[in-house]
Short mmCIF file of C-alpha atoms and ligand atoms in Angstrom, two decimals:
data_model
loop_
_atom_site.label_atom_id
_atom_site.label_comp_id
_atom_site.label_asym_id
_atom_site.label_seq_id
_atom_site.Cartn_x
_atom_site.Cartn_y
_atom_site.Cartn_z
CA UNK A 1 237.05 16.89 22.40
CA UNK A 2 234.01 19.02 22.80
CA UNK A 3 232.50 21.27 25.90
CA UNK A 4 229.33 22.27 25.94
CA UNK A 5 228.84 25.71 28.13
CA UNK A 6 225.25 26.11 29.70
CA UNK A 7 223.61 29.62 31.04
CA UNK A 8 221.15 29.73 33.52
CA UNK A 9 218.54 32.48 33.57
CA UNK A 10 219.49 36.17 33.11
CA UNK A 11 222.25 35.98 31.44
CA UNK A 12 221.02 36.66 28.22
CA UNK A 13 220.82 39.95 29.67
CA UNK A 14 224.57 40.17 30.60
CA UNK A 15 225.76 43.74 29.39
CA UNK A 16 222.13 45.38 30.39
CA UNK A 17 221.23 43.66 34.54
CA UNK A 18 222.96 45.41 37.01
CA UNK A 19 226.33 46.30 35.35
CA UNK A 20 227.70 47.12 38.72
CA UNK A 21 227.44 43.65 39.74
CA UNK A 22 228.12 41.64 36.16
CA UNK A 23 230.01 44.47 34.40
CA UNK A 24 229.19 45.62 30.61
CA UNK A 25 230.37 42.48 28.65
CA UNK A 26 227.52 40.90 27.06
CA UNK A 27 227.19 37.08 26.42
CA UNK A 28 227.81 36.96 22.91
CA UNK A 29 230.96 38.74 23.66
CA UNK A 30 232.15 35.98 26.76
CA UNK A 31 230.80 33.50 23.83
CA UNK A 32 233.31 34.46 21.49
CA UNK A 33 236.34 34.53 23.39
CA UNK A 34 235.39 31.11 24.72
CA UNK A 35 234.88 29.91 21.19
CA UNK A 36 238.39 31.72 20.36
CA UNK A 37 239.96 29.70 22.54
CA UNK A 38 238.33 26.61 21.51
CA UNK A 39 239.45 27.06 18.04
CA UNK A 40 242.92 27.55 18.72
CA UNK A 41 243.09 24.89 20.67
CA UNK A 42 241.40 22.55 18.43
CA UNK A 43 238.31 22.11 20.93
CA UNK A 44 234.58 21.63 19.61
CA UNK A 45 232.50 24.18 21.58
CA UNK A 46 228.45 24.67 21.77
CA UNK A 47 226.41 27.53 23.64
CA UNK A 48 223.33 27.19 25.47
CA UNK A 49 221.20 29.52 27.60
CA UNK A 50 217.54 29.03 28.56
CA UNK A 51 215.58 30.72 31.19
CA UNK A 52 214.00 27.76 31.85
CA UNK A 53 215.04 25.34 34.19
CA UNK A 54 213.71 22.10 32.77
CA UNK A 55 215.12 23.12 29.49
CA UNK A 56 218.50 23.57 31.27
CA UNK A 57 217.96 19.50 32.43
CA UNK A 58 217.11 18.85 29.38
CA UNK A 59 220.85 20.43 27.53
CA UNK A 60 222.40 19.00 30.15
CA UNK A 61 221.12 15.48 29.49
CA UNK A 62 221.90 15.81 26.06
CA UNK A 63 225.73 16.04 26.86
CA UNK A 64 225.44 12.39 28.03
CA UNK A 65 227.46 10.42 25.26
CA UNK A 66 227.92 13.54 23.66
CA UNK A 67 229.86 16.01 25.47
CA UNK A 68 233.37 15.46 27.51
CA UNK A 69 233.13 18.42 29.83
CA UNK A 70 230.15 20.73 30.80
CA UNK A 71 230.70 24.70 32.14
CA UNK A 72 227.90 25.40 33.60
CA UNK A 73 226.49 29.14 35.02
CA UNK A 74 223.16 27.66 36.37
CA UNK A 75 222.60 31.40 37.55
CA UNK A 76 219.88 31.85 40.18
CA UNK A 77 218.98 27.96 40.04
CA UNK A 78 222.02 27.55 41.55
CA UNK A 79 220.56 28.49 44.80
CA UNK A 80 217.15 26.55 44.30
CA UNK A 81 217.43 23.64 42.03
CA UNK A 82 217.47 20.20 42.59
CA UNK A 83 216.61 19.09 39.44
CA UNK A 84 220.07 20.66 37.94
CA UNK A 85 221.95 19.13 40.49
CA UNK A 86 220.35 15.46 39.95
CA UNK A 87 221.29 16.32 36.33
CA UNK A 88 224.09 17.16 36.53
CA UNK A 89 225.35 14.33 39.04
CA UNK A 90 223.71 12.05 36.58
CA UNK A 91 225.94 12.50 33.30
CA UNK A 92 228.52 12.15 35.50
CA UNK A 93 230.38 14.33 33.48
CA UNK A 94 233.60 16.83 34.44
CA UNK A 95 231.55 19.78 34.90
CA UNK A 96 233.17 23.24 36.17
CA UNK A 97 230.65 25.90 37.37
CA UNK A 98 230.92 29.12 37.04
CA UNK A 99 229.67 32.44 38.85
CA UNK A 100 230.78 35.86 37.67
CA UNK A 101 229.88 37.34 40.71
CA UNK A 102 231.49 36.12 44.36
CA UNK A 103 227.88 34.95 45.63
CA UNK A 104 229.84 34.64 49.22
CA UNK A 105 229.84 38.13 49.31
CA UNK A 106 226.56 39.04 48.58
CA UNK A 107 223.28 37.97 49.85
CA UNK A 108 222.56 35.12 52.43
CA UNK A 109 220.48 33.50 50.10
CA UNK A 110 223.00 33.46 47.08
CA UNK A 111 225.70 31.68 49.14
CA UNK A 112 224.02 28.52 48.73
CA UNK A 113 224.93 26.55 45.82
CA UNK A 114 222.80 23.31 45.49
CA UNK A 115 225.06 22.21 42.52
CA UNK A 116 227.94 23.05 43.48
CA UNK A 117 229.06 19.52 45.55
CA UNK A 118 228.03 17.65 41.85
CA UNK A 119 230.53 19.71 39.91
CA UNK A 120 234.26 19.00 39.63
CA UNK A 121 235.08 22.48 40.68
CA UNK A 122 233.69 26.32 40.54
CA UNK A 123 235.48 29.62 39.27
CA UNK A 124 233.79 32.29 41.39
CA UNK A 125 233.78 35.92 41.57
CA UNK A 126 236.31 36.66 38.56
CA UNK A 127 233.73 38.55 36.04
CA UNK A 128 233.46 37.17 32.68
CA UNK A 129 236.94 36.19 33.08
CA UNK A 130 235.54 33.27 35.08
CA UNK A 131 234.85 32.12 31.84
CA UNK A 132 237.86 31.83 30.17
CA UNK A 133 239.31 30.52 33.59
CA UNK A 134 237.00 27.55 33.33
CA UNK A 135 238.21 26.93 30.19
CA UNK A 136 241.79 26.78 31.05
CA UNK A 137 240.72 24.50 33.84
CA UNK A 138 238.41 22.07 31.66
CA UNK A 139 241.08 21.94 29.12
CA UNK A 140 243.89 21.03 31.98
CA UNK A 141 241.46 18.01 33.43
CA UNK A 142 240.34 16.93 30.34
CA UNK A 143 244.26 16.36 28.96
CA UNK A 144 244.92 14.35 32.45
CA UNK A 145 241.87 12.27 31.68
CA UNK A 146 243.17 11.34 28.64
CA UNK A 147 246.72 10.76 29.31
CA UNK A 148 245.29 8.45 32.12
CA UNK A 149 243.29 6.55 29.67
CA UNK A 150 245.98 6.10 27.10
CA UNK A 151 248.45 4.94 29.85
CA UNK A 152 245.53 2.20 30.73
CA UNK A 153 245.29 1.27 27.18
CA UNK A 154 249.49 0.74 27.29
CA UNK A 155 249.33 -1.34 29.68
CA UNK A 156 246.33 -3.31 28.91
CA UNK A 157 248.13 -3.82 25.77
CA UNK A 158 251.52 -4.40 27.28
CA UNK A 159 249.46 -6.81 29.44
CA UNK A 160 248.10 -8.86 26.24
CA UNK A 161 251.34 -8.96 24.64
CA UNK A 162 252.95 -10.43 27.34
C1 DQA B 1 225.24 34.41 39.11
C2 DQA B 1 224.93 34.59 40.60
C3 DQA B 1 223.48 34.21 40.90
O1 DQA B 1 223.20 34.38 42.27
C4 DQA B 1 222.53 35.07 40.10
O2 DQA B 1 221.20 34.67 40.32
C5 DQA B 1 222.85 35.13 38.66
C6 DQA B 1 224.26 35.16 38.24
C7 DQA B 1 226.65 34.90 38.75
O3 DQA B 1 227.12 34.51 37.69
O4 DQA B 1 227.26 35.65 39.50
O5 DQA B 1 221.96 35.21 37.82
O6 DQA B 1 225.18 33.03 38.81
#
């Protein structure tokens, strides 16, 4: 099983922007726990941040026949990017975003998300905790995709035995 976590722009700077809003953890840091976790729970886990919002199509693309879940922070594309969204609905992929901040309680413009409707669900508002929340969560729909597809396989076999 392997998830593949994507940061938008800025948040290489986690620890330094506006702490009051994001808080003093730095990426590396929400990184490790998140590969922590992973490892315990015998997960494969890769990191990705770009400031660049073609690169972040571009990651996310690659996750197509690669990857089975995506967490996503698309950061201030979020609010402005099509391109992510089409992406994203493309690879078709369970796909849990994630905002550290509650962006419904700050300004107008941030409580848009154009990727939000693509995603299989959002953690918003927790801090870096978010993080570790969406990992609980892709772990929980990943183990009921599976257990559907190896009760299909039963019966498909049940079915050719028959
Ligand atoms: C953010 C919220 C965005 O509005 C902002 O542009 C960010 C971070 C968050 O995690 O709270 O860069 O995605």
């Amino acid at each position: 099983m392997k998830i593949v976590v994507i940061q938008g722009p800025n948040l290489n700077m986690l620890g330094v922007r506006e702490q009051s809003v994001y808080g003093p953890m730095r990426l590396e840091q929400i990184h490790a726990q998140m590969k922590e976790v992973a490892v315990q729970n015998g997960i494969e886990i890769e990191f990705y941040q770009s400031n660049l919002e073609g690169e972040l199509v571009d990651r996310i693309q690659e996750c197509y026949g690669d990857a089975d879940g995506i967490i996503i922070n698309p950061a201030a594309y979020t609010h402005t990017s099509i391109a992510i969204r089409d992406a994203i609905a493309a690879v078709n992929l369970p796909t849990i975003e994630v905002h550290i901040s509650n962006i419904y309680r700050r300004e107008e413009f941030r409580q848009k998300s154009m990727t939000a409707p693509v995603c299989t669900s959002s953690v918003i508002g927790f801090g870096p905790f978010g993080y570790h929340l969406a990992m609980m969560g892709m772990m929980q729909i990943l183990g009921e995709i599976n257990a559907l597809r190896q009760a299909q396989q039963q019966q498909q076999q049940e079915t050719a035995e028959a």
